[in-house]
Structure formats: structure tokens, C-alpha cells
Tab-separated table of C-alpha atoms (C1' of nucleotides) in Angstrom:
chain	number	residue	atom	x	y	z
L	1225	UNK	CA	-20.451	4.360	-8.809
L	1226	UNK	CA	-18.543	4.561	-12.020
L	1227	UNK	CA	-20.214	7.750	-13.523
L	1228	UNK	CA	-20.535	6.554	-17.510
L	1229	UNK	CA	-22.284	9.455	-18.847
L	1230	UNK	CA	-23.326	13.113	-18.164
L	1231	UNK	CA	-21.091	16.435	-17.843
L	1232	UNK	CA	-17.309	15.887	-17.051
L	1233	UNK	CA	-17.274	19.867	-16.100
L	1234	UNK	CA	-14.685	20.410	-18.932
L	1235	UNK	CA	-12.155	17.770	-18.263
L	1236	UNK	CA	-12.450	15.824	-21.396
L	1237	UNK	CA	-11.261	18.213	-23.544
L	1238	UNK	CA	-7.849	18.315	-22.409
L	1239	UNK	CA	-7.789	14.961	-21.928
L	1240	UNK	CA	-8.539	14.373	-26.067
L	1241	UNK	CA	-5.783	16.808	-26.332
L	1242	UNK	CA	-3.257	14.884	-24.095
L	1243	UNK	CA	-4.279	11.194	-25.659
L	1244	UNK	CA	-3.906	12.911	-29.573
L	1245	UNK	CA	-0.187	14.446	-28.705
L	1246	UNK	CA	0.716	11.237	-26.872
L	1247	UNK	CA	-0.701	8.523	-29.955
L	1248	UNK	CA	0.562	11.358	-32.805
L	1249	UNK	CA	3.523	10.997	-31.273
L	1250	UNK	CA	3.679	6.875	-30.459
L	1251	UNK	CA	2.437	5.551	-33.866
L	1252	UNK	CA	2.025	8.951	-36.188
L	1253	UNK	CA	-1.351	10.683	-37.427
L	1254	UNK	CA	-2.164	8.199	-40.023
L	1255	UNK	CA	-1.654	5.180	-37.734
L	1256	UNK	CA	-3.904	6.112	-35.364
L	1257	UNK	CA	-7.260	5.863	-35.436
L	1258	UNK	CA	-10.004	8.388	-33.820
L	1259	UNK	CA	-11.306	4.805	-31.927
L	1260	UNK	CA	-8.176	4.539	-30.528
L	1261	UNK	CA	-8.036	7.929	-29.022
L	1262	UNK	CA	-10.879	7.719	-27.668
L	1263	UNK	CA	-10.105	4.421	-25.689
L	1264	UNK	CA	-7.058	6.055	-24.414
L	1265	UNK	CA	-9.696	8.852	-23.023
L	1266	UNK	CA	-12.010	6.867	-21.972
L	1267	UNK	CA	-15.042	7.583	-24.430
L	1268	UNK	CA	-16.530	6.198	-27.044
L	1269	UNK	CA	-15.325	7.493	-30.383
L	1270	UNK	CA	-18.572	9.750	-31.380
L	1271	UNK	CA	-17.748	11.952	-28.103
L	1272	UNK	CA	-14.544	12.853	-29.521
L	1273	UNK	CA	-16.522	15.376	-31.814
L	1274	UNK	CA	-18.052	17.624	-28.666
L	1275	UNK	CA	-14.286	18.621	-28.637
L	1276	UNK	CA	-12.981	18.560	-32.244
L	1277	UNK	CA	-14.363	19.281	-35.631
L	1278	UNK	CA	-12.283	16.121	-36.625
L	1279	UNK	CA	-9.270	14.652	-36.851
L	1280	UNK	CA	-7.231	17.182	-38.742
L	1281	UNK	CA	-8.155	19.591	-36.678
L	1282	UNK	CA	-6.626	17.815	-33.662
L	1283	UNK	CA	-3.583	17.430	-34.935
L	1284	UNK	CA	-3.090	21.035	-36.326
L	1285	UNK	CA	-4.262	22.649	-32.974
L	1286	UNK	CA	-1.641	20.245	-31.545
L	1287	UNK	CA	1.092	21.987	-34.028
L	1288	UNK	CA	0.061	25.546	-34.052
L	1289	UNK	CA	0.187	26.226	-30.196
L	1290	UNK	CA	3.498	24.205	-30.373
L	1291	UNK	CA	4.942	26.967	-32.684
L	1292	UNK	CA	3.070	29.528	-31.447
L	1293	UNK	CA	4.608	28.875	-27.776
L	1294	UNK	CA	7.553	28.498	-29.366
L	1295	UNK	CA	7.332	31.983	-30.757
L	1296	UNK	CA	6.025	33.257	-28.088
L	1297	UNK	CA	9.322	31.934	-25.805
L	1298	UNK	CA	11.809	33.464	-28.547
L	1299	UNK	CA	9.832	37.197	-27.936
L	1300	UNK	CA	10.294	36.948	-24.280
L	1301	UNK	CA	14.287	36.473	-24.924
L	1302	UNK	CA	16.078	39.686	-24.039
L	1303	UNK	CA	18.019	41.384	-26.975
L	1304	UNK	CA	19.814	43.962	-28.010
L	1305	UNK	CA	22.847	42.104	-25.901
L	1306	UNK	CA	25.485	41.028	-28.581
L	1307	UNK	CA	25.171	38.875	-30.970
L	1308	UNK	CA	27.131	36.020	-29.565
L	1309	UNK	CA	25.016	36.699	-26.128
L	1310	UNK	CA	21.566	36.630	-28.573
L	1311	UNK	CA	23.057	33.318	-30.230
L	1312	UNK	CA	24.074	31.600	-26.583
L	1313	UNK	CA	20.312	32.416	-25.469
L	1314	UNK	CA	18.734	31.094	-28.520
L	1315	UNK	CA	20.712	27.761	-28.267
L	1316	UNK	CA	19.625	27.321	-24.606
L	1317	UNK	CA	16.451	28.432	-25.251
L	1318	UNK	CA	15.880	25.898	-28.397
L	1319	UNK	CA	17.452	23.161	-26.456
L	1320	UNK	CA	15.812	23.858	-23.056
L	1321	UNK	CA	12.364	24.219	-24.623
L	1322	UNK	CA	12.352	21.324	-27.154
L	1323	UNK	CA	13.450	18.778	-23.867
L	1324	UNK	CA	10.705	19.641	-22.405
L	1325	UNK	CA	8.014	18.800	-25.197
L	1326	UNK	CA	9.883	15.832	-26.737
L	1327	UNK	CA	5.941	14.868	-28.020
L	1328	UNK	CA	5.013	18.186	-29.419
L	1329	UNK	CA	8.197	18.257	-31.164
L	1330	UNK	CA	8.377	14.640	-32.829
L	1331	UNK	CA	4.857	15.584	-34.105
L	1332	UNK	CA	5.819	19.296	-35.172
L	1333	UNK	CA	8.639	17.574	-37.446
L	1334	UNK	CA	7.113	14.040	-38.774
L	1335	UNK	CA	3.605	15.245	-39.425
L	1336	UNK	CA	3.606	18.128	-41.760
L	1337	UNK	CA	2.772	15.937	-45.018
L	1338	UNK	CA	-0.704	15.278	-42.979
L	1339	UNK	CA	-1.645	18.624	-42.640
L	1340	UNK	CA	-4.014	20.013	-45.109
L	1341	UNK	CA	-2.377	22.582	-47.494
L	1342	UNK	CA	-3.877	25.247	-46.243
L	1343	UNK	CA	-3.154	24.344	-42.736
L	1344	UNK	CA	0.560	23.126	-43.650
L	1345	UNK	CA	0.945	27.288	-45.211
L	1346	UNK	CA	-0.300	28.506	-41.795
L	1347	UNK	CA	2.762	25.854	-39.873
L	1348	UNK	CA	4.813	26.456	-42.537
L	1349	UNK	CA	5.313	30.305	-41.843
L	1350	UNK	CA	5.352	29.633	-38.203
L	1351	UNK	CA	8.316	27.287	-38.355
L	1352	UNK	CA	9.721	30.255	-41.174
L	1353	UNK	CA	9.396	33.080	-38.886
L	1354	UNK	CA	11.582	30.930	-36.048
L	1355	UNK	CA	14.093	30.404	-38.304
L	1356	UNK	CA	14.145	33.915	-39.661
L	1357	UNK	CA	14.852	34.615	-35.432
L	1358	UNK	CA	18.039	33.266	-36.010
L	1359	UNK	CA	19.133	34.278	-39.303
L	1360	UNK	CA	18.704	37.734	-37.761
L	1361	UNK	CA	21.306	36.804	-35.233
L	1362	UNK	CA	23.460	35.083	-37.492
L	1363	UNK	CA	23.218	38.553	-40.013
L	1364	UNK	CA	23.652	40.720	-37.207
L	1365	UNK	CA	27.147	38.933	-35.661
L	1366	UNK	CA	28.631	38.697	-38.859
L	1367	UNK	CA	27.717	42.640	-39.628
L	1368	UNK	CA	29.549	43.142	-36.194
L	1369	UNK	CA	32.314	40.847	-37.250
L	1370	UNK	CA	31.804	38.485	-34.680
L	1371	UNK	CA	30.995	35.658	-36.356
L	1372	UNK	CA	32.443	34.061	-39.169
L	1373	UNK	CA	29.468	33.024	-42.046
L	1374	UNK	CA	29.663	32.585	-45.395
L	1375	UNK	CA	25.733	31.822	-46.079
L	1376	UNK	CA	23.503	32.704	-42.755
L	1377	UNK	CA	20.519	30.773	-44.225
L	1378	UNK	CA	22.450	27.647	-44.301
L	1379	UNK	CA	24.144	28.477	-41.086
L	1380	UNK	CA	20.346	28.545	-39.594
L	1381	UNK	CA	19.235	25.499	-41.600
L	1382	UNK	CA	22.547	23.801	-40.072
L	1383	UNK	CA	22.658	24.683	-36.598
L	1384	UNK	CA	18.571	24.110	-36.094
L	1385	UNK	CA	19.298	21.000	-37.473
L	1386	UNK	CA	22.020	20.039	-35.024
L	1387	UNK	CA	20.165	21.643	-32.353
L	1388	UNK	CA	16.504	19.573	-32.728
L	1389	UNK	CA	18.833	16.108	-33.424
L	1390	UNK	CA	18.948	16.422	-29.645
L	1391	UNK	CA	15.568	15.513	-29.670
L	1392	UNK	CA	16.203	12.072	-30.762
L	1393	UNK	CA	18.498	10.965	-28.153
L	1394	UNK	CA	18.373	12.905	-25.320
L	1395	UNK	CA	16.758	11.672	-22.237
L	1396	UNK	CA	16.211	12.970	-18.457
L	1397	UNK	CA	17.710	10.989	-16.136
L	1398	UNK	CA	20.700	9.821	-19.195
L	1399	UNK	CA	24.346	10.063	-19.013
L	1400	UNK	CA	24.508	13.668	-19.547
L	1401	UNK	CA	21.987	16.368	-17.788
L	1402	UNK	CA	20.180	19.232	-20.132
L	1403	UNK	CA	22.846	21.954	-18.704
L	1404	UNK	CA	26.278	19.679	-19.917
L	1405	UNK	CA	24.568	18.877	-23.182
L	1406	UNK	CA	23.971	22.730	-23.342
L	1407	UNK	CA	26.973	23.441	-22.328
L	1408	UNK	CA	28.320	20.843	-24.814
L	1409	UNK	CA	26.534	22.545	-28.079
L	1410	UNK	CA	27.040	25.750	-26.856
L	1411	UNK	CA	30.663	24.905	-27.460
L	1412	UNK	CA	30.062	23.117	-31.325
L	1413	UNK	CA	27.598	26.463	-32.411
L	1414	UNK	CA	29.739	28.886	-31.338
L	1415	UNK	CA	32.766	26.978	-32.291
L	1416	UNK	CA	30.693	26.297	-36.332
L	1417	UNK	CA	29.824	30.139	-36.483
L	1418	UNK	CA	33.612	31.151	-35.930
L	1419	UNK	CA	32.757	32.824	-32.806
G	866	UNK	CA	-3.286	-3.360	-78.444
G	867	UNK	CA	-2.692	-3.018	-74.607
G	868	UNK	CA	-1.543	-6.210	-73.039
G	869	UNK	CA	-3.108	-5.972	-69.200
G	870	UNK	CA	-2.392	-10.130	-68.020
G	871	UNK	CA	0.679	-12.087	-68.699
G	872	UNK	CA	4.085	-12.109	-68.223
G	873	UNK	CA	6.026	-8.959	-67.958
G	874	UNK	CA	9.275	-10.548	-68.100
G	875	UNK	CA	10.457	-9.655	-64.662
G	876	UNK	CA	9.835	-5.403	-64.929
G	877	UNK	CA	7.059	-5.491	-62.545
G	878	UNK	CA	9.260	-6.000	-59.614
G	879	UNK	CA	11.227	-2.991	-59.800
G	880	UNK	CA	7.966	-0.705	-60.470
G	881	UNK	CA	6.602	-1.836	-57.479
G	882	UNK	CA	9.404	-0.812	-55.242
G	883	UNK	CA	9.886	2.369	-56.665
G	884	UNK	CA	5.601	3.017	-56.677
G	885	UNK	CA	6.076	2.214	-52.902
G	886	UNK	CA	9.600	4.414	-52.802
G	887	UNK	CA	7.808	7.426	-54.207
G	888	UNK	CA	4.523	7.118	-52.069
G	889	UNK	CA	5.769	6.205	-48.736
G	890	UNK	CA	7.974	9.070	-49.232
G	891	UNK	CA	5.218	11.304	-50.478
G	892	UNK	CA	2.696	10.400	-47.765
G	893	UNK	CA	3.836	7.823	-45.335
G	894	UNK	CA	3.604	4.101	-45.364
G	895	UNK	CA	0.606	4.446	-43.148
G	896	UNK	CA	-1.468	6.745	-45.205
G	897	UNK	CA	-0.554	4.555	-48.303
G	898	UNK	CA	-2.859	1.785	-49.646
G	899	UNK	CA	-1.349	-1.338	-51.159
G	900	UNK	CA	-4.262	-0.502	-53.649
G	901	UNK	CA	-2.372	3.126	-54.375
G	902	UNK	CA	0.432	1.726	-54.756
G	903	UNK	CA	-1.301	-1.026	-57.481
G	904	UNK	CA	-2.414	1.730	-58.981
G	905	UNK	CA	0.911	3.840	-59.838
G	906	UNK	CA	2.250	0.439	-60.797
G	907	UNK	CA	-0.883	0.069	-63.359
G	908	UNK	CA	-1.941	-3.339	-61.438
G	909	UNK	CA	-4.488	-4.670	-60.160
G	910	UNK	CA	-3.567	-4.918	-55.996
G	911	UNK	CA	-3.430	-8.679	-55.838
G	912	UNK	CA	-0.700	-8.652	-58.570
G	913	UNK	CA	1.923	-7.033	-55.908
G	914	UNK	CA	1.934	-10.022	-53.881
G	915	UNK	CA	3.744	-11.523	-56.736
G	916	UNK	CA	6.619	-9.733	-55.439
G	917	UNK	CA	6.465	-8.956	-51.364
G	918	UNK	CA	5.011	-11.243	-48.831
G	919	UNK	CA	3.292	-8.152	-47.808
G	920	UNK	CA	3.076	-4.023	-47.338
G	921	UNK	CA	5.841	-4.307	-43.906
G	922	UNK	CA	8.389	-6.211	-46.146
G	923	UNK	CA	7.973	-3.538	-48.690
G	924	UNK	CA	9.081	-1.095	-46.267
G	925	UNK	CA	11.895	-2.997	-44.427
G	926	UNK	CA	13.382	-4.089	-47.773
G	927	UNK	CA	13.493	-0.114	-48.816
G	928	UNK	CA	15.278	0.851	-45.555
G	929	UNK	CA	17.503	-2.031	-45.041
G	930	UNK	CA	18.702	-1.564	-48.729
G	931	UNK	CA	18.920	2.298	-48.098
G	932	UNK	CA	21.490	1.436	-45.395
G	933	UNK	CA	23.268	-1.826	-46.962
G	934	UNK	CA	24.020	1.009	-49.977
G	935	UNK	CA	25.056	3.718	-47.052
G	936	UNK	CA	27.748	1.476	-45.411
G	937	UNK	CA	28.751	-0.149	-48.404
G	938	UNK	CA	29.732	3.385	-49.689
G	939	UNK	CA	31.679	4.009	-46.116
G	940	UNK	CA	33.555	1.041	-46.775
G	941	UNK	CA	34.899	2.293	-50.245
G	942	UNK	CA	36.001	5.436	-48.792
G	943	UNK	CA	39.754	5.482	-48.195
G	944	UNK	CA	41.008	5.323	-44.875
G	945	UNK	CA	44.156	5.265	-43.380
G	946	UNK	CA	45.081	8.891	-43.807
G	947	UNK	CA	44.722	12.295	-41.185
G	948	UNK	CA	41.246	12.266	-39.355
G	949	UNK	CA	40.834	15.578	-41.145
G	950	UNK	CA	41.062	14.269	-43.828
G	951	UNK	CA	38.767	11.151	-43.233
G	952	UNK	CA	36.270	13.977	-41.642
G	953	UNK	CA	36.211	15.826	-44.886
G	954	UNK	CA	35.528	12.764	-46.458
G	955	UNK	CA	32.971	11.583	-44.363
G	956	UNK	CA	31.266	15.175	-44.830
G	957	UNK	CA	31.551	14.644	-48.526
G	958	UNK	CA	30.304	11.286	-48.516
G	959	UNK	CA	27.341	12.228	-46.619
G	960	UNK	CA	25.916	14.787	-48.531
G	961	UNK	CA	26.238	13.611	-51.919
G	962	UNK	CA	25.146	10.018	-50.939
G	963	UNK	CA	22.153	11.590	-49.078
G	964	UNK	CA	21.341	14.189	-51.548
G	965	UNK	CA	21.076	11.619	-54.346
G	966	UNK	CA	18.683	9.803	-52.797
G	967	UNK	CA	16.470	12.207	-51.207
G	968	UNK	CA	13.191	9.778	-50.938
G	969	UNK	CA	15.260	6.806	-49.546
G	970	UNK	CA	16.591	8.917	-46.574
G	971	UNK	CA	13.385	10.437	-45.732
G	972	UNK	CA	11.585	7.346	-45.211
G	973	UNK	CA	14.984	5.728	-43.567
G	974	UNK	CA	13.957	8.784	-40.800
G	975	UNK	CA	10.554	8.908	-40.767
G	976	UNK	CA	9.065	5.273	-41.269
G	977	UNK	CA	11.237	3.939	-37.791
G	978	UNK	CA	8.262	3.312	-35.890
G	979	UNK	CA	6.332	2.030	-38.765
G	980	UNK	CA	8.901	-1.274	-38.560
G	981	UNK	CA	7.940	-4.224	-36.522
G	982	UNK	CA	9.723	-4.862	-33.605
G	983	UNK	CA	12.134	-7.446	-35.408
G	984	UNK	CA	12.527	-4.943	-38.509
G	985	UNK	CA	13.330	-1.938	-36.097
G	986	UNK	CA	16.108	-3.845	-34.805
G	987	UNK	CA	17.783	-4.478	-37.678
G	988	UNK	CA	17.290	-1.394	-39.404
G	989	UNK	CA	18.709	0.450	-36.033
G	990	UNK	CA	21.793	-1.449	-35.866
G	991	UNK	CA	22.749	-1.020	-39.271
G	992	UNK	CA	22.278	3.119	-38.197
G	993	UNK	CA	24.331	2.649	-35.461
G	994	UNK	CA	26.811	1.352	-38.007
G	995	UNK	CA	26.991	4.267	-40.026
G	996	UNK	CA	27.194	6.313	-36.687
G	997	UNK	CA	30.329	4.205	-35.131
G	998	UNK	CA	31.804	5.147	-38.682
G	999	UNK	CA	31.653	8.592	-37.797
G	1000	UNK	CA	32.512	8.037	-33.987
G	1001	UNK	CA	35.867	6.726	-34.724
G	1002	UNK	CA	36.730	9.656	-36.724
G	1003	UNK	CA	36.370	11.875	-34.317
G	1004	UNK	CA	37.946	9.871	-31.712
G	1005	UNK	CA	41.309	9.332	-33.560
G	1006	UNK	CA	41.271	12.914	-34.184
G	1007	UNK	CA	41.388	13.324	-30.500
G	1008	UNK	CA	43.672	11.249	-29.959
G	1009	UNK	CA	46.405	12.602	-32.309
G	1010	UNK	CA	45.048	16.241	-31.234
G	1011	UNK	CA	43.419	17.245	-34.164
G	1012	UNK	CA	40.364	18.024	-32.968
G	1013	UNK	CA	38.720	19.296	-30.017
G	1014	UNK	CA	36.241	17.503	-28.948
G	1015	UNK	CA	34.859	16.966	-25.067
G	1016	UNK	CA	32.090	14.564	-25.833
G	1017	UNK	CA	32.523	12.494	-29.200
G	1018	UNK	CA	29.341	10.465	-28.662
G	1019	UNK	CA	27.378	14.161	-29.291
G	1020	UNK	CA	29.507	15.509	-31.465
G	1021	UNK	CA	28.614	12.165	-33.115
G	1022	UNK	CA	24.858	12.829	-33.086
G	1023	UNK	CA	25.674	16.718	-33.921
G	1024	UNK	CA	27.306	16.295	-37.125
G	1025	UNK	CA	24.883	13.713	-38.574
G	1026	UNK	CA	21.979	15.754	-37.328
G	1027	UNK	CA	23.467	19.115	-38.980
G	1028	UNK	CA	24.362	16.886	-42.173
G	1029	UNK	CA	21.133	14.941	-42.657
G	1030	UNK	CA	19.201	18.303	-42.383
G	1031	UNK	CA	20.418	19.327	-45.765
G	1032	UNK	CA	17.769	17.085	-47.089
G	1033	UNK	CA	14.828	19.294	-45.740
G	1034	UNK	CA	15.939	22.106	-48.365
G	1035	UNK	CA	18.310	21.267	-50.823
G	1036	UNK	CA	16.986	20.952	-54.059
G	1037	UNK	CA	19.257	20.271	-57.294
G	1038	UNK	CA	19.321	23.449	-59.289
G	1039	UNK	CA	18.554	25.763	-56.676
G	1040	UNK	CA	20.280	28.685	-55.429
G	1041	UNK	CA	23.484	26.606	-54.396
G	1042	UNK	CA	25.037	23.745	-56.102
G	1043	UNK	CA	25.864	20.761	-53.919
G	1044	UNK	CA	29.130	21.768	-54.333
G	1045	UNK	CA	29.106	24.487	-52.541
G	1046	UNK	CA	27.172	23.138	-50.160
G	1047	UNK	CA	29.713	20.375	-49.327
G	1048	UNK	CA	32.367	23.507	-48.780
G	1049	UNK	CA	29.907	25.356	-46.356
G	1050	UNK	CA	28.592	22.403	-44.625
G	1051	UNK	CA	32.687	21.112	-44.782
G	1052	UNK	CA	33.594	24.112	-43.220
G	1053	UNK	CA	30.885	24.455	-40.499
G	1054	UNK	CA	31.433	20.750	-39.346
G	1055	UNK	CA	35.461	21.438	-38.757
G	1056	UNK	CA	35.401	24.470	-37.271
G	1057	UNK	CA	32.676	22.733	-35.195
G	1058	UNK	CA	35.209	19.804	-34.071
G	1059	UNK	CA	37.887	22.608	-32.978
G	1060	UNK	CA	39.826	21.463	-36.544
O	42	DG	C1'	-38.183	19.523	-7.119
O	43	DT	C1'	-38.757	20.398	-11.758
O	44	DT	C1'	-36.771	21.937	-16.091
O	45	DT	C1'	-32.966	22.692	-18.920
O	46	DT	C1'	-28.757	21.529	-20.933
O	47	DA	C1'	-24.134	19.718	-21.634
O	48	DA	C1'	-21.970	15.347	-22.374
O	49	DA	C1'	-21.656	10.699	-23.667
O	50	DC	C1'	-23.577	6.384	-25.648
O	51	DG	C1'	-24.049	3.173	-29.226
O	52	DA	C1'	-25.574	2.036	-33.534
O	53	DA	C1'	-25.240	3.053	-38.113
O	54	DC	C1'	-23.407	5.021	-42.729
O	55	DG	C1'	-20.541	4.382	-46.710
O	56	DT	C1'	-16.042	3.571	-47.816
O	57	DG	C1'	-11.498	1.669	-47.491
O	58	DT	C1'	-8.078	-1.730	-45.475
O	59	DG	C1'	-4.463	-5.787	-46.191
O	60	DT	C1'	-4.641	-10.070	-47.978
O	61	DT	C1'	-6.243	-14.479	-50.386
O	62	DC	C1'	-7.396	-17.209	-54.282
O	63	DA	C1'	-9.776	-19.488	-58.195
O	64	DG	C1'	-9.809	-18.456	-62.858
O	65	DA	C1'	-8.164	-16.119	-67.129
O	66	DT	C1'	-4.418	-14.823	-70.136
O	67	DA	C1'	-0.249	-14.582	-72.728
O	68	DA	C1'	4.616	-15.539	-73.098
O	69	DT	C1'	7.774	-19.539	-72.965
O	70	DT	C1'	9.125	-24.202	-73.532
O	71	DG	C1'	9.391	-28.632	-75.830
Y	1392	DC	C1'	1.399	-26.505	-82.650
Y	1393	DA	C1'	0.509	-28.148	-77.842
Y	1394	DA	C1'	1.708	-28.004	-72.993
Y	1395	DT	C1'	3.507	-25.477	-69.384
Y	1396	DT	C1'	4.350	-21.720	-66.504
Y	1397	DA	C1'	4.564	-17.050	-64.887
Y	1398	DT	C1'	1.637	-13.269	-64.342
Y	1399	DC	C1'	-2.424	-10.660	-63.555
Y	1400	DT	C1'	-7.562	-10.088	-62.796
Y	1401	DG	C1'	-11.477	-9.470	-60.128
Y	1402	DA	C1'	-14.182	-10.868	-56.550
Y	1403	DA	C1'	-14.315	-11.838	-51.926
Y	1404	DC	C1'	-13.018	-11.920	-46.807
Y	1405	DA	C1'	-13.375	-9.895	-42.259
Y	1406	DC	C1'	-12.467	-5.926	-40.253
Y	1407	DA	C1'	-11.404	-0.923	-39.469
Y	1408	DC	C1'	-12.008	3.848	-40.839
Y	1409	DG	C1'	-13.933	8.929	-39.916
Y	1410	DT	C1'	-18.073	10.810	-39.039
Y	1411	DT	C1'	-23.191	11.496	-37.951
Y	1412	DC	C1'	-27.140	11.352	-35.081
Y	1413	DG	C1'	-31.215	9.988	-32.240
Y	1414	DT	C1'	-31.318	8.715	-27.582
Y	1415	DT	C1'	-29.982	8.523	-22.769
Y	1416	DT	C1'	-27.867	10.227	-18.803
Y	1417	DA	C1'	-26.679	13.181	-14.982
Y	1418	DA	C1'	-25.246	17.624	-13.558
Y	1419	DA	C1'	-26.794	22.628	-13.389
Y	1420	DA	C1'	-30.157	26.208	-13.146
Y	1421	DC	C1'	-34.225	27.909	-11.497
DNA sequence: GTTTTAAACGAACGTGTGTTCAGATAATTG
DNA sequence: CAATTATCTGAACACACGTTCGTTTAAAAC
């Protein structure tokens, strides 16, 4: 018997979750509507709110434990190697970690306008403090004269660039595997940073 | 006294394109009212449809001219001469085109899945355009050993990616003029192809 | 087995959506 | 000056929006 109503023992709310990063993603927050989301669930559109204050919520929780994951990844990187080790691991970790949340990433990039302002401050100096990981790296080779740099800010801005255009191509199961395309921009960072 | 009916001798037209320009760049075409966009015009909404079928044609005519402009400004560029020098003036090209129009190319990124099915083709093939442009540049270079390259398709997608990020923070009169942003970025994007 | 409680329904609220169109207005034409 | 035409208004259409809430359901607790 096809159980309608009552508890779900705290399966819905990941479910929500799941349905928001996958329509975010598909159509973008302003396309998609909370009736929609909850069809995709299973649930009428009122029980979205036992899991969500509302809709801007849902898609900054969606963006903050991106970042903050994302953060959390870049800690867990050994350092103190040298600086064109640190830069190697960053690249492989950037690339490695945005394959495998091509979603969270798409929405992390396309959606900031939608965020409230204080909420787009709060993503805004997430996303800063990855970037600054880099700089640090970039600051740190050329100090050691290993790299070649004439502005590390734009160096970051340029290689995270180059680094999340992956993103909009790349595909498991394409002509290339994640380890030759890493292997691949390995070659045009190191190569772009005079290393 | 204010004249609000009657003819306005043909200016309309070009106020509503850039009304829908500046919103859709400000906060998406989906969060964007054709009622918002009457309003920046100074129009009742009704009046637009004067001058677009509807909203979709308003945002397919803003990205297919984006990129008609794009490749018409490949095709002036001079060709003939070294790939390094038709990289450098790809580069150039790319940057100063993009930074001019810093609205057009945001929405020519972001509004993609906003196209209907028809639209997104033709909008995409025009992109890959611009991208076979690049393509060929890199694969002459190979060719006559300029550049060092393993995967051109990437380096492809690596270039434009790095390039088209400048658009996320440049801003005329800033800390760098877009001149020497076109050396860095020049720079980065030949060391990067081994030139 | 009864009571409690978490979870979902389903209707409703007020507002906004893209689009259409008959009627009003003012510039243009003859 | 009169007739025409391009342009805009303002109301209307049917539907969708995010969100709230009284009610119903079924699992959990006792």
C-alpha cells in the first residue's frame, strides 16, 4: 500500500536537498519553481517547508557546504612541500573535486546574483578565501624563484578560470579520463606560471 | 508637456533591447519580468510587443548578435602570418572585444539553458565557431613547431576559459589597465602553449 | 492499546507571469 | 485641414508563484 502520508523517518529531507541541486542546476534558481521540486520529491509543495525556511534558503545551504567542503578538502592538502609540489596538488585537487560535483559547481558559479546580499557576502568570502589558497602558493614559488609571475592575483584569477572551464566539457566515460586531462593541465599551469 | 502615446519615431526599439541587455545581465532572463523591463523602457508592457514576438526572441536576438559581432571581428583580424603571432592576436582580440562588452558576454554564458531547443542550437554553433578559430591556431603552431601542445582540443577550451574569466573582475579604471592585462594574460597564454 | 507527535495533504492567500487586443493618441501623409 | 498610420495604453486572460495553515494520517512512545 502506497504510504501517502505520515513520518518518512528523515528521508525527505535529503531528498529536497538532492531534487533542489539537481533542478538549480537543470533550469537555474529562478526557473524553477518550489511546485516543481516538490514533484520531483514526491510531495506536495507545502511539505517542502518541514525542511526549509524557503526557497533561498535551499539554495544557499546548497552553496555554502559546497564551499565549505571545498575548504575543508584544500586544509586536508599536505604543505610545506614546495611550491611547485603545493601548486601540482591544488590543480589535482581543484580538478578532481569539481568532476565529481559537476551540479554543485554549475550552481556555485551561475547563481550568485540570486543570493540575498547578505547571504552572497557570506559565499562571497568563501569563494575569496579559496582563491587566497592559491595566491599563497603562487606568492610563495615566486619568493623561492620557482615560478615566474608578474601579478599572482591575476595568475589565480587565470588559472581558476582555466581550471573550473573543465567543468563545462568534461565528462566520465569521454575521450579523455580525469587523470590525462590532469595530467594535461598540469602541463599548461605549470607551463603559464614559468615553472 | 510629457508626450506618453504616439509615435516615437523608431527610438523605442533600441531602448528595449538595451532595458532587456542591462536586466538579463543584472538578474537573469528568468527572474526578469517583461513588465520590468516596460518599466526601464518607460512603457507600458504591451508596448514591447511592438518590437519582439516575445521575451525568448529578446534573448536569442541579444546572444546571436553578441556572437555575429564576435566572429565578424575574427574575420577582420589578419591572418596569414606566424601562429604566434595570430595567438597574440587572438589573445588581444579576446580581451578587448570581451571587455567592452561586459553585459553581452555574461548573458552569452549564463542564459544557455534559458534558449529553446532550436535557439540553443544556433547560438552553440556559432560558439563552436569562435572556438574552431582558436583551434586552428594552435594546430598550425604545432605543426610548424611553434608550440607545444599534446591535446589542442583542451588547450582550446583552456585558453578561452582562462581568457573569458577576465570578465568576472576586470573593471575599467581599476588597479590595471586593460593594457596590461592583455600583456599578462598574453604572456600566461604562450608560455602556456610551450611558445 | 491508547496517546502523542512528526509529516504530509490540499486548499487558500495575494501577487505576479507572458501575452493579447480594442481603443486612444499623436505624428505623418496627402 | 482631413485622413491615415504607427505607437502606446490599460484592462483582461488564464495560469503560476512562494508561502501559510487547519486538517488528516500513520508511525512512535508509553
Amino acid at each position: 500500500m502506497a504510504r501517502t502520508q505520515g513520518s518518512h523517518s528523515g528521508i525527505t529531507g535529503p531528498r529536497v536537498r538532492d531534487a533542489a541541486l539537481k533542478l538549480f542546476a537543470q533550469h537555474g534558481y529562478a526557473a524553477v519553481s518550489m511546485r516543481q521540486i516538490a514533484r520531483e520529491v514526491g510531495v506536495q509543495a507545502g511539505a517542502l517547508y518541514n525542511y526549509t525556511p524557503d526557497k533561498q534558503s535551499l539554495l544557499f545551504d546548497l552553496m555554502q557546504t559546497h564551499m565549505t567542503e571545498l575548504l575543508a578538502a584544500c586544509a586536508d592538502m599536505p604543505d610545506g612541500g614546495p611550491p611547485i609540489e603545493a601548486l601540482e596538488n591544488f590543480t589535482s585537487l581543484h580538478l578532481r573535486f569539481h568532476s565529481e560535483r559537476p551540479e554543485e559547481v554549475f550552481i556555485a558559479y551561475m547563481e550568485l546574483r540570486n543570493l540575498t546580499p547578505e547571504n552572497f557576502t557570506k559565499i562571497e568570502a568563501l569563494r575569496r578565501s579559496y582563491e587566497d589558497g592559491l595566491e599563497t602558493i603562487l606568492r610563495s614559488g615566486v619568493s623561492s624563484g620557482d615560478f615566474e609571475v608578474s601579478d599572482p592575483k591575476i595568475a589565480t584569477m587565470a588559472v581558476i578560470a582555466m581550471l573550473t572551464g573543465v567543468n563545462t566539457w568534461f565528462r566520465e566515460g569521454g575521450r579523455l579520463s580525469l587523470e590525462e586531462v590532469e595530467q594535461i593541465y598540469w602541463d599548461m599551469v605549470r607551463k603559464a606560471v614559468g615553472a
